[in-house]
Amino acid sequence: MNTNMLPENLQAEALIEEVNQGLFYPVFQPITNGNGTVGAEVLLRWKRGHDVEASIRCLLDSDKIAWFTQKFLLRVSEELLSREKMIDFLTINISPGHVLSFTFLRDIYPIWQACNKLDVTLWIELTENEQYPVGINEKRMMSQFGVCRGLGIKIAIDDYGSGYNTGEALIRVVKPNIVKIDRSLMRNRSDNSTFWERLRFLARKYQIELLSEGIESHEDLRFAKSQGIAYFQGYHLGKPGSLNQLSKQDIAYYSSP
């Protein structure tokens, strides 16, 4: 089914039917500390192979997006609970707008509960494609973050340096535990020396841990380490896969000469 050929309202209905049929599934990309896999990011895949992010944009209704997220996170929770602890933390992507939803805490509860049972820390990554709320909605967002922190959940800014996830003002407002650096800044690091210097300053000032995406070579990893980055993610360290593949990739990579 090519949902992009349908009118927007029918696209949404078709997509919801695909979800109900179980055609969406999670994969896990390893995150390392330079010595071994310590965490994983949950990514969404579609058995039909279509562009997931482009397709779910037809779910313009916030309730539908929340429903979609809840269904997906329930699937992730079931997978986690089907095996023993393998990682120290798990990170999921949430839009700033979803944080404002009255169902937000209910939506993330199953994945938090699964992580809590396994003694795995849950991270929430705030995605870069949506403007952050202001005024009273900003206060509501921060209140939601307060509840999350009370549950032991860490807040991360995803793809920092791209989209709406830029600047010190955002860090000052959100007060993230972790900032994930957009892969484009790793690729073009020779043109962004000022960015890296500024980032190191902000990390010290706000006591933030840094994670670099886009580690595609040993040289990328060496550069990231030289910047004082704590965590690393990229195809050089492991591709997205099942939880079983996550463990095997870790063993294969770190036992190689």
Coordinates of N, CA and C in Angstrom, one line a residue:
M1 N 0.8 -1.2 0.0 CA 0.0 0.0 0.0 C 0.9 1.2 0.0
N2 N 0.7 2.1 -1.0 CA 1.4 3.4 -1.0 C 0.5 4.5 -0.5
T3 N 0.7 4.8 0.8 CA -0.3 5.7 1.5 C -0.1 7.1 0.9
N4 N 1.1 7.5 0.3 CA 1.3 8.8 -0.2 C 0.4 9.1 -1.5
M5 N -0.2 8.1 -2.1 CA -1.1 8.2 -3.2 C -2.5 8.6 -2.8
L6 N -2.8 8.5 -1.5 CA -4.1 8.7 -1.0 C -4.3 10.1 -0.5
P7 N -5.6 10.7 -0.4 CA -5.8 11.9 0.2 C -5.4 11.9 1.7
E8 N -5.1 13.0 2.3 CA -4.5 13.0 3.6 C -5.3 12.3 4.7
N9 N -6.7 12.5 4.6 CA -7.5 11.9 5.6 C -7.5 10.3 5.5
L10 N -7.5 9.9 4.2 CA -7.4 8.5 4.0 C -6.0 7.9 4.2
Q11 N -5.0 8.7 4.0 CA -3.6 8.3 4.4 C -3.6 7.9 5.9
A12 N -4.2 8.8 6.7 CA -4.2 8.6 8.2 C -4.9 7.3 8.5
E13 N -6.1 7.0 7.9 CA -6.8 5.8 8.1 C -6.1 4.6 7.7
A14 N -5.4 4.7 6.5 CA -4.6 3.5 6.1 C -3.4 3.2 7.0
L15 N -2.8 4.3 7.5 CA -1.7 4.1 8.3 C -2.1 3.5 9.7
I16 N -3.2 3.9 10.2 CA -3.7 3.4 11.5 C -4.0 1.9 11.3
E17 N -4.5 1.5 10.1 CA -4.8 0.1 9.8 C -3.5 -0.7 9.8
E18 N -2.5 -0.1 9.2 CA -1.2 -0.8 9.2 C -0.6 -1.0 10.6
V19 N -0.8 0.0 11.4 CA -0.4 -0.2 12.8 C -1.1 -1.3 13.5
N20 N -2.4 -1.3 13.3 CA -3.2 -2.4 13.9 C -2.9 -3.8 13.4
Q21 N -2.3 -3.9 12.2 CA -1.9 -5.1 11.7 C -0.5 -5.5 12.1
G22 N 0.2 -4.7 12.9 CA 1.5 -5.0 13.4 C 2.6 -4.8 12.4
L23 N 2.4 -4.0 11.4 CA 3.4 -3.8 10.4 C 4.5 -2.9 10.7
F24 N 4.4 -2.2 11.8 CA 5.5 -1.4 12.3 C 6.2 -2.1 13.5
Y25 N 7.5 -1.9 13.5 CA 8.3 -2.7 14.5 C 9.5 -1.8 14.9
P26 N 10.1 -2.1 16.1 CA 11.2 -1.4 16.6 C 12.5 -2.0 16.2
V27 N 13.6 -1.2 16.0 CA 14.9 -1.7 16.0 C 15.7 -0.9 16.9
F28 N 16.9 -1.3 17.3 CA 17.7 -0.7 18.3 C 19.1 -0.4 17.8
Q29 N 19.5 0.8 17.8 CA 20.9 1.2 17.4 C 21.8 1.4 18.6
P30 N 22.9 0.7 18.7 CA 23.8 0.7 19.9 C 24.4 2.1 20.1
I31 N 24.5 2.5 21.3 CA 25.2 3.7 21.8 C 26.4 3.2 22.7
T32 N 27.6 3.6 22.4 CA 28.7 3.2 23.2 C 29.4 4.3 24.0
N33 N 30.2 3.9 24.9 CA 31.0 4.9 25.7 C 32.5 4.8 25.3
G34 N 32.7 4.1 24.1 CA 34.1 4.0 23.6 C 34.7 2.7 24.0
N35 N 34.1 2.0 25.0 CA 34.6 0.7 25.4 C 33.6 -0.5 25.2
G36 N 32.4 -0.1 25.0 CA 31.4 -1.2 24.8 C 30.0 -0.5 24.7
T37 N 29.0 -1.3 24.3 CA 27.6 -0.8 24.2 C 27.0 -0.6 25.6
V38 N 26.6 0.6 25.9 CA 26.0 1.0 27.2 C 24.5 1.3 27.0
G39 N 24.1 1.7 25.8 CA 22.7 2.1 25.6 C 22.2 1.8 24.2
A40 N 21.0 2.2 23.9 CA 20.5 2.0 22.5 C 19.4 3.0 22.3
E41 N 19.3 3.4 21.0 CA 18.2 4.3 20.6 C 17.1 3.4 19.9
V42 N 15.9 3.6 20.3 CA 14.8 2.9 19.6 C 14.4 3.6 18.3
L43 N 14.4 2.9 17.2 CA 14.0 3.5 15.9 C 12.8 2.7 15.4
L44 N 12.0 3.4 14.6 CA 10.8 2.8 14.0 C 11.0 2.3 12.6
R45 N 10.6 1.1 12.3 CA 10.7 0.6 11.0 C 9.3 0.1 10.5
W46 N 9.1 0.0 9.2 CA 7.9 -0.4 8.6 C 8.1 -1.6 7.7
K47 N 7.4 -2.6 7.8 CA 7.7 -3.8 7.0 C 7.5 -3.6 5.5
R48 N 6.7 -2.6 5.2 CA 6.6 -2.3 3.8 C 7.7 -1.5 3.2
G49 N 8.6 -1.0 4.1 CA 9.8 -0.3 3.6 C 9.6 1.1 3.2
H50 N 8.5 1.7 3.5 CA 8.2 3.1 3.2 C 9.0 4.0 4.1
D51 N 9.1 5.3 3.8 CA 9.7 6.3 4.6 C 8.7 6.6 5.8
V52 N 9.1 6.1 7.0 CA 8.2 6.2 8.2 C 8.0 7.7 8.5
E53 N 9.0 8.5 8.7 CA 8.8 9.8 9.1 C 7.9 10.6 8.2
A54 N 8.2 10.5 6.8 CA 7.3 11.2 5.9 C 5.9 10.7 5.9
S55 N 5.7 9.4 6.2 CA 4.3 8.8 6.2 C 3.5 9.3 7.4
I56 N 4.1 9.3 8.5 CA 3.3 9.7 9.7 C 3.0 11.1 9.8
R57 N 3.5 12.0 8.9 CA 3.1 13.4 8.9 C 1.7 13.6 8.6
C58 N 1.0 12.6 8.0 CA -0.4 12.7 7.7 C -1.2 12.6 9.0
L59 N -0.6 12.2 10.1 CA -1.3 12.1 11.4 C -1.3 13.5 12.1
L60 N -1.9 14.4 11.5 CA -1.8 15.8 12.0 C -2.5 16.0 13.3
D61 N -3.5 15.2 13.6 CA -4.3 15.2 14.9 C -3.4 14.8 16.0
S62 N -3.2 15.6 17.0 CA -2.3 15.3 18.1 C -2.7 14.0 18.8
D63 N -4.0 13.7 18.9 CA -4.5 12.5 19.6 C -4.1 11.3 18.8
K64 N -4.1 11.4 17.4 CA -3.6 10.2 16.6 C -2.2 10.0 16.8
I65 N -1.4 11.1 16.8 CA 0.1 10.9 17.0 C 0.3 10.3 18.4
A66 N -0.4 10.7 19.4 CA -0.2 10.1 20.7 C -0.6 8.6 20.7
W67 N -1.7 8.3 20.0 CA -2.1 6.9 19.9 C -1.0 6.1 19.2
F68 N -0.5 6.6 18.1 CA 0.5 5.9 17.3 C 1.8 5.6 18.2
T69 N 2.2 6.7 18.9 CA 3.4 6.6 19.8 C 3.1 5.5 20.9
Q70 N 1.9 5.6 21.5 CA 1.6 4.6 22.6 C 1.7 3.2 22.1
K71 N 1.1 2.9 20.9 CA 1.1 1.6 20.3 C 2.5 1.1 20.1
F72 N 3.3 2.0 19.6 CA 4.7 1.6 19.3 C 5.5 1.4 20.5
L73 N 5.4 2.2 21.5 CA 6.1 2.0 22.8 C 5.6 0.8 23.5
L74 N 4.4 0.4 23.4 CA 3.9 -0.8 24.0 C 4.7 -2.0 23.4
R75 N 4.9 -1.9 22.1 CA 5.6 -3.0 21.4 C 7.0 -3.1 21.9
V76 N 7.7 -1.9 22.0 CA 9.0 -1.9 22.5 C 9.1 -2.5 23.9
S77 N 8.1 -2.1 24.8 CA 8.1 -2.6 26.2 C 8.0 -4.1 26.2
E78 N 7.2 -4.7 25.3 CA 7.0 -6.1 25.3 C 8.4 -6.8 24.9
E79 N 9.1 -6.2 24.0 CA 10.4 -6.8 23.6 C 11.4 -6.7 24.7
L80 N 11.4 -5.6 25.4 CA 12.4 -5.4 26.5 C 12.1 -6.4 27.6
L81 N 10.9 -6.6 27.9 CA 10.5 -7.5 29.0 C 10.7 -9.0 28.7
S82 N 10.9 -9.3 27.4 CA 11.0 -10.7 27.0 C 12.4 -11.2 27.2
R83 N 13.4 -10.4 27.7 CA 14.7 -10.8 27.9 C 15.4 -10.1 29.1
E84 N 16.6 -10.5 29.4 CA 17.3 -9.9 30.5 C 17.9 -8.6 30.2
K85 N 18.3 -7.8 31.2 CA 18.9 -6.5 31.0 C 20.2 -6.7 30.1
M86 N 20.3 -5.8 29.1 CA 21.4 -5.8 28.2 C 22.2 -4.5 28.1
I87 N 21.5 -3.4 28.5 CA 22.0 -2.1 28.4 C 21.7 -1.3 29.6
D88 N 22.4 -0.1 29.8 CA 22.2 0.7 30.9 C 21.1 1.7 30.7
F89 N 20.9 2.2 29.4 CA 19.8 3.1 29.1 C 19.2 2.9 27.8
L90 N 18.0 3.4 27.6 CA 17.3 3.3 26.3 C 16.7 4.6 26.0
T91 N 16.9 5.1 24.8 CA 16.4 6.4 24.4 C 15.3 6.4 23.3
I92 N 14.3 7.2 23.5 CA 13.2 7.2 22.6 C 13.0 8.7 22.1
N93 N 12.4 8.8 20.9 CA 12.2 10.1 20.4 C 10.7 10.6 20.6
I94 N 10.6 11.8 21.1 CA 9.3 12.4 21.4 C 9.4 13.9 20.9
S95 N 8.3 14.3 20.3 CA 8.3 15.7 19.8 C 7.9 16.7 21.0
P96 N 8.4 17.9 20.9 CA 8.0 18.9 22.0 C 6.5 19.0 22.1
G97 N 5.8 18.9 21.0 CA 4.3 19.1 21.0 C 3.7 17.9 21.7
H98 N 4.2 16.7 21.6 CA 3.6 15.5 22.3 C 3.8 15.7 23.8
V99 N 4.9 16.3 24.2 CA 5.1 16.5 25.6 C 3.9 17.3 26.3
L100 N 3.4 18.2 25.5 CA 2.2 19.0 26.0 C 0.9 18.2 26.0
S101 N 0.9 17.1 25.4 CA -0.4 16.3 25.3 C -0.8 15.8 26.7
F102 N -2.1 15.8 27.0 CA -2.6 15.3 28.3 C -2.3 13.8 28.4
T103 N -2.1 13.1 27.3 CA -1.8 11.7 27.4 C -0.3 11.4 27.4
F104 N 0.5 12.4 27.4 CA 2.0 12.1 27.3 C 2.5 11.2 28.4
L105 N 2.2 11.4 29.6 CA 2.7 10.6 30.7 C 2.1 9.2 30.6
R106 N 0.9 9.1 30.2 CA 0.2 7.8 30.0 C 0.9 7.0 28.9
D107 N 1.2 7.8 27.8 CA 1.8 7.1 26.6 C 3.2 6.5 26.9
I108 N 4.0 7.2 27.8 CA 5.4 6.7 28.0 C 5.4 5.8 29.2
Y109 N 4.3 5.7 30.0 CA 4.4 4.8 31.2 C 4.8 3.4 30.9
P110 N 4.2 2.7 29.9 CA 4.6 1.3 29.7 C 6.1 1.1 29.5
I111 N 6.7 2.0 28.7 CA 8.2 1.9 28.4 C 9.0 2.2 29.6
W112 N 8.5 3.2 30.4 CA 9.2 3.6 31.6 C 9.1 2.4 32.6
Q113 N 7.9 1.8 32.7 CA 7.8 0.7 33.6 C 8.7 -0.5 33.2
A114 N 8.7 -0.8 31.9 CA 9.6 -1.9 31.5 C 11.1 -1.6 31.8
C115 N 11.5 -0.4 31.5 CA 12.9 0.0 31.8 C 13.1 -0.1 33.3
N116 N 12.2 0.4 34.1 CA 12.3 0.4 35.6 C 12.5 -1.0 36.1
K117 N 11.7 -2.0 35.6 CA 11.8 -3.4 36.0 C 13.2 -4.0 35.7
L118 N 13.8 -3.5 34.6 CA 15.1 -4.0 34.2 C 16.3 -3.2 34.7
D119 N 16.0 -2.2 35.5 CA 17.0 -1.3 35.9 C 17.7 -0.6 34.8
V120 N 17.0 -0.2 33.8 CA 17.5 0.6 32.6 C 16.9 2.0 32.7
T121 N 17.8 3.0 32.5 CA 17.3 4.4 32.6 C 16.7 4.8 31.2
L122 N 15.6 5.4 31.3 CA 14.9 5.8 30.1 C 15.3 7.3 29.7
W123 N 15.7 7.5 28.5 CA 16.0 8.9 28.0 C 14.9 9.3 27.0
I124 N 14.4 10.5 27.1 CA 13.5 11.1 26.1 C 14.2 12.1 25.3
E125 N 14.3 11.9 24.0 CA 15.0 12.8 23.1 C 13.9 13.7 22.4
L126 N 14.1 15.0 22.6 CA 13.3 16.0 22.0 C 13.7 16.2 20.5
T127 N 12.8 15.9 19.6 CA 13.1 16.0 18.2 C 13.2 17.4 17.7
E128 N 13.9 17.6 16.5 CA 14.3 18.9 16.1 C 13.3 19.5 15.0
N129 N 12.3 18.8 14.6 CA 11.5 19.3 13.5 C 10.3 20.1 13.9
E130 N 10.2 20.4 15.2 CA 9.0 21.1 15.7 C 9.4 22.2 16.6
Q131 N 8.7 23.4 16.4 CA 9.0 24.5 17.3 C 8.6 24.2 18.7
Y132 N 9.4 24.8 19.6 CA 9.1 24.6 21.1 C 8.0 25.5 21.5
P133 N 7.3 25.1 22.5 CA 6.2 26.0 23.0 C 6.7 27.2 23.8
V134 N 5.9 28.2 23.8 CA 6.3 29.4 24.6 C 5.2 29.8 25.6
G135 N 5.5 30.7 26.4 CA 4.4 31.2 27.4 C 3.9 30.1 28.3
I136 N 2.6 30.0 28.5 CA 2.1 29.0 29.4 C 2.3 27.6 29.0
N137 N 2.4 27.3 27.7 CA 2.7 26.0 27.2 C 4.2 25.6 27.5
E138 N 5.1 26.6 27.5 CA 6.4 26.3 27.9 C 6.5 25.8 29.4
K139 N 5.7 26.5 30.2 CA 5.6 26.1 31.6 C 5.0 24.7 31.8
R140 N 4.0 24.4 31.0 CA 3.5 23.1 31.0 C 4.5 22.0 30.6
M141 N 5.3 22.3 29.6 CA 6.3 21.4 29.1 C 7.3 21.2 30.2
M142 N 7.7 22.2 30.9 CA 8.7 22.1 32.0 C 8.2 21.3 33.2
S143 N 6.9 21.5 33.4 CA 6.2 20.7 34.5 C 6.2 19.2 34.1
Q144 N 6.0 18.9 32.9 CA 6.0 17.5 32.4 C 7.4 16.9 32.6
F145 N 8.4 17.7 32.3 CA 9.8 17.3 32.4 C 10.1 17.0 33.9
G146 N 9.5 17.9 34.8 CA 9.7 17.7 36.2 C 9.2 16.3 36.7
V147 N 8.0 16.0 36.2 CA 7.5 14.6 36.5 C 8.4 13.5 36.0
C148 N 8.9 13.7 34.8 CA 9.8 12.7 34.2 C 11.0 12.6 35.0
R149 N 11.6 13.7 35.4 CA 12.9 13.6 36.2 C 12.6 12.9 37.6
G150 N 11.4 13.2 38.1 CA 11.0 12.5 39.4 C 11.0 11.0 39.2
L151 N 10.7 10.5 38.0 CA 10.6 9.1 37.7 C 12.0 8.5 37.3
G152 N 13.0 9.4 37.3 CA 14.4 9.0 36.9 C 14.6 9.0 35.5
I153 N 13.7 9.6 34.7 CA 13.9 9.7 33.2 C 14.8 10.9 32.9
K154 N 15.7 10.7 32.0 CA 16.6 11.8 31.6 C 16.1 12.5 30.3
I155 N 16.3 13.8 30.2 CA 15.9 14.6 29.0 C 17.1 14.8 28.1
A156 N 16.9 14.6 26.9 CA 18.0 14.8 25.9 C 17.4 15.7 24.8
I157 N 18.3 16.5 24.2 CA 18.0 17.3 23.0 C 18.6 16.5 21.8
D158 N 17.7 16.1 20.9 CA 18.2 15.3 19.7 C 18.7 16.2 18.6
D159 N 19.7 15.7 17.8 CA 20.2 16.4 16.6 C 20.5 17.9 16.9
Y160 N 21.2 18.2 18.0 CA 21.5 19.5 18.3 C 22.4 20.1 17.2
G161 N 22.0 21.4 16.8 CA 22.7 22.0 15.7 C 21.9 22.0 14.4
S162 N 20.7 21.4 14.5 CA 19.9 21.4 13.3 C 18.4 21.7 13.7
G163 N 17.6 22.1 12.7 CA 16.2 22.4 12.9 C 16.0 23.4 14.0
Y164 N 15.1 23.1 14.9 CA 14.8 24.0 16.0 C 15.7 23.8 17.2
N165 N 16.5 22.7 17.1 CA 17.4 22.4 18.3 C 18.8 23.0 18.2
T166 N 18.8 24.3 18.3 CA 20.0 25.1 18.3 C 20.0 26.2 19.4
G167 N 21.2 26.7 19.7 CA 21.4 27.8 20.5 C 21.4 27.5 22.0
E168 N 22.0 28.5 22.8 CA 22.1 28.3 24.2 C 20.8 28.5 24.9
A169 N 19.9 29.4 24.3 CA 18.6 29.7 24.9 C 17.8 28.4 25.1
L170 N 17.8 27.5 24.2 CA 17.1 26.2 24.3 C 17.7 25.4 25.4
I171 N 19.0 25.3 25.5 CA 19.6 24.6 26.6 C 19.2 25.2 28.0
R172 N 19.2 26.5 28.0 CA 18.9 27.2 29.3 C 17.5 26.9 29.7
V173 N 16.5 26.8 28.8 CA 15.1 26.6 29.1 C 14.9 25.1 29.4
V174 N 15.3 24.2 28.6 CA 15.0 22.8 28.7 C 15.8 22.1 29.8
K175 N 17.0 22.6 30.0 CA 17.9 22.0 31.1 C 18.1 20.5 30.8
P176 N 18.6 20.2 29.6 CA 18.7 18.7 29.3 C 19.8 18.1 30.1
N177 N 19.7 16.8 30.3 CA 20.8 16.0 30.9 C 21.9 15.7 29.8
I178 N 21.4 15.5 28.6 CA 22.2 15.1 27.4 C 21.9 15.9 26.2
V179 N 22.9 16.2 25.4 CA 22.7 16.8 24.1 C 23.4 15.9 23.1
K180 N 22.5 15.5 22.1 CA 23.0 14.7 21.0 C 23.3 15.5 19.8
I181 N 24.5 15.5 19.3 CA 25.0 16.3 18.3 C 24.6 15.8 16.9
D182 N 24.1 16.6 16.1 CA 23.6 16.2 14.8 C 24.8 15.6 13.9
R183 N 24.5 14.6 13.2 CA 25.6 13.9 12.4 C 26.2 14.8 11.4
S184 N 25.5 15.8 10.9 CA 26.0 16.7 9.9 C 27.2 17.5 10.4
L185 N 27.2 17.8 11.7 CA 28.3 18.5 12.3 C 29.6 17.7 12.4
M186 N 29.4 16.4 12.5 CA 30.5 15.5 12.5 C 31.1 15.4 11.1
R187 N 30.2 15.3 10.1 CA 30.6 15.1 8.7 C 31.4 16.4 8.3
N188 N 30.9 17.5 8.7 CA 31.5 18.8 8.3 C 32.3 19.5 9.4
R189 N 33.0 18.7 10.2 CA 33.6 19.3 11.4 C 34.7 20.3 11.1
S190 N 35.4 20.1 10.0 CA 36.5 21.1 9.6 C 35.9 22.5 9.4
D191 N 34.6 22.6 9.0 CA 34.0 23.9 8.8 C 33.2 24.4 10.0
N192 N 33.3 23.7 11.1 CA 32.5 24.0 12.3 C 33.3 24.1 13.6
S193 N 34.5 24.5 13.5 CA 35.4 24.5 14.7 C 34.8 25.4 15.8
T194 N 34.2 26.5 15.4 CA 33.6 27.4 16.4 C 32.5 26.7 17.1
F195 N 31.7 25.9 16.4 CA 30.6 25.2 17.0 C 31.1 24.2 18.1
W196 N 32.1 23.5 17.8 CA 32.7 22.5 18.7 C 33.2 23.2 20.0
E197 N 33.9 24.3 19.8 CA 34.4 25.1 20.9 C 33.3 25.6 21.8
R198 N 32.3 26.1 21.2 CA 31.1 26.6 21.9 C 30.4 25.5 22.6
L199 N 30.3 24.4 22.0 CA 29.6 23.2 22.6 C 30.3 22.7 23.9
R200 N 31.6 22.7 23.8 CA 32.4 22.3 25.0 C 32.2 23.3 26.1
F201 N 32.1 24.6 25.8 CA 31.8 25.6 26.8 C 30.4 25.4 27.4
L202 N 29.4 25.1 26.6 CA 28.0 24.9 27.1 C 27.9 23.7 27.9
A203 N 28.6 22.6 27.5 CA 28.6 21.4 28.3 C 29.2 21.6 29.7
R204 N 30.2 22.4 29.8 CA 30.8 22.7 31.2 C 29.8 23.6 31.9
K205 N 29.3 24.6 31.3 CA 28.5 25.6 32.0 C 27.2 25.0 32.5
Y206 N 26.5 24.1 31.7 CA 25.3 23.5 32.1 C 25.4 22.1 32.6
Q207 N 26.6 21.6 32.8 CA 26.8 20.2 33.3 C 26.1 19.2 32.4
I208 N 26.3 19.2 31.1 CA 25.6 18.4 30.2 C 26.5 17.3 29.7
E209 N 26.0 16.1 29.6 CA 26.7 15.0 28.9 C 26.5 15.1 27.4
L210 N 27.5 14.8 26.6 CA 27.4 15.0 25.1 C 27.4 13.6 24.5
L211 N 26.6 13.5 23.4 CA 26.6 12.2 22.6 C 26.7 12.7 21.1
S212 N 27.7 12.1 20.4 CA 27.9 12.4 19.0 C 27.3 11.3 18.1
E213 N 26.4 11.7 17.3 CA 25.9 10.8 16.2 C 26.8 10.9 15.0
G214 N 26.6 10.0 14.1 CA 27.4 10.1 12.8 C 28.8 9.6 12.9
I215 N 29.0 8.6 13.8 CA 30.4 8.1 13.9 C 30.5 7.0 12.8
E216 N 31.1 7.3 11.7 CA 31.1 6.4 10.6 C 32.5 5.9 10.3
S217 N 33.5 6.3 11.1 CA 34.9 5.8 10.9 C 35.7 5.9 12.2
H218 N 36.8 5.3 12.3 CA 37.7 5.4 13.5 C 38.1 6.8 13.7
E219 N 38.3 7.5 12.6 CA 38.8 8.9 12.7 C 37.7 9.8 13.3
D220 N 36.4 9.5 13.0 CA 35.3 10.2 13.6 C 35.3 10.0 15.1
L221 N 35.5 8.7 15.5 CA 35.5 8.3 16.9 C 36.6 9.0 17.6
R222 N 37.8 9.1 17.0 CA 38.9 9.7 17.7 C 38.7 11.2 17.8
F223 N 38.1 11.8 16.8 CA 37.8 13.3 16.9 C 36.8 13.5 18.0
A224 N 35.7 12.7 18.1 CA 34.7 12.9 19.1 C 35.3 12.8 20.5
K225 N 36.1 11.8 20.7 CA 36.8 11.6 22.0 C 37.6 12.8 22.4
S226 N 38.2 13.4 21.4 CA 39.1 14.6 21.6 C 38.3 15.8 22.1
Q227 N 36.9 15.8 21.8 CA 36.1 16.9 22.2 C 35.4 16.7 23.5
G228 N 35.8 15.6 24.2 CA 35.3 15.4 25.6 C 33.9 14.7 25.5
I229 N 33.5 14.1 24.4 CA 32.2 13.5 24.3 C 32.1 12.2 25.0
A230 N 31.0 12.0 25.7 CA 30.9 10.8 26.6 C 30.3 9.6 25.8
Y231 N 29.4 9.8 24.9 CA 28.8 8.7 24.2 C 28.8 8.8 22.7
F232 N 28.8 7.7 22.0 CA 29.0 7.7 20.5 C 28.0 6.8 19.8
Q233 N 27.5 7.2 18.6 CA 26.5 6.4 17.9 C 26.8 6.6 16.4
G234 N 26.7 5.5 15.7 CA 26.9 5.5 14.2 C 27.2 4.2 13.7
Y235 N 27.1 4.0 12.4 CA 27.3 2.7 11.7 C 28.6 2.1 12.0
H236 N 29.7 2.9 12.2 CA 31.0 2.3 12.5 C 30.9 1.5 13.8
L237 N 30.0 1.8 14.7 CA 29.9 1.2 16.0 C 28.7 0.2 16.0
G238 N 27.8 0.2 15.1 CA 26.8 -0.7 15.0 C 25.5 -0.2 14.3
K239 N 24.9 -1.0 13.5 CA 23.7 -0.6 12.7 C 22.5 -1.0 13.6
P240 N 21.4 -0.4 13.3 CA 20.1 -0.7 14.0 C 19.7 -2.2 13.7
G241 N 19.3 -2.9 14.7 CA 18.8 -4.2 14.6 C 18.0 -4.7 15.7
S242 N 17.8 -6.0 15.8 CA 17.0 -6.5 17.0 C 17.8 -6.5 18.2
L243 N 17.2 -6.7 19.4 CA 18.0 -6.8 20.6 C 19.0 -7.9 20.6
N244 N 18.8 -9.0 19.9 CA 19.8 -10.0 19.8 C 20.9 -9.6 19.0
Q245 N 20.7 -8.8 17.9 CA 21.7 -8.3 17.0 C 22.5 -7.2 17.8
L246 N 21.9 -6.5 18.6 CA 22.5 -5.5 19.4 C 23.7 -6.1 20.2
S247 N 23.4 -7.2 20.9 CA 24.4 -7.9 21.7 C 25.5 -8.4 20.8
K248 N 25.1 -9.1 19.7 CA 26.1 -9.7 18.8 C 27.1 -8.7 18.2
Q249 N 26.5 -7.5 17.8 CA 27.3 -6.5 17.2 C 28.4 -5.9 18.2
D250 N 27.9 -5.8 19.4 CA 28.8 -5.3 20.5 C 30.0 -6.3 20.6
I251 N 29.7 -7.6 20.7 CA 30.8 -8.6 20.9 C 31.7 -8.6 19.7
A252 N 31.1 -8.5 18.5 CA 31.9 -8.6 17.3 C 32.8 -7.3 17.1
Y253 N 32.3 -6.2 17.4 CA 33.1 -4.9 17.3 C 34.2 -4.8 18.3
Y254 N 33.9 -5.1 19.5 CA 34.9 -4.9 20.5 C 35.9 -6.0 20.7
S255 N 35.6 -7.2 20.1 CA 36.6 -8.2 20.1 C 37.5 -8.2 18.9
S256 N 37.2 -7.3 17.9 CA 38.0 -7.2 16.7 C 39.4 -6.6 17.0
P257 N 40.5 -6.9 16.3 CA 41.8 -6.4 16.6 C 41.9 -4.9 16.3

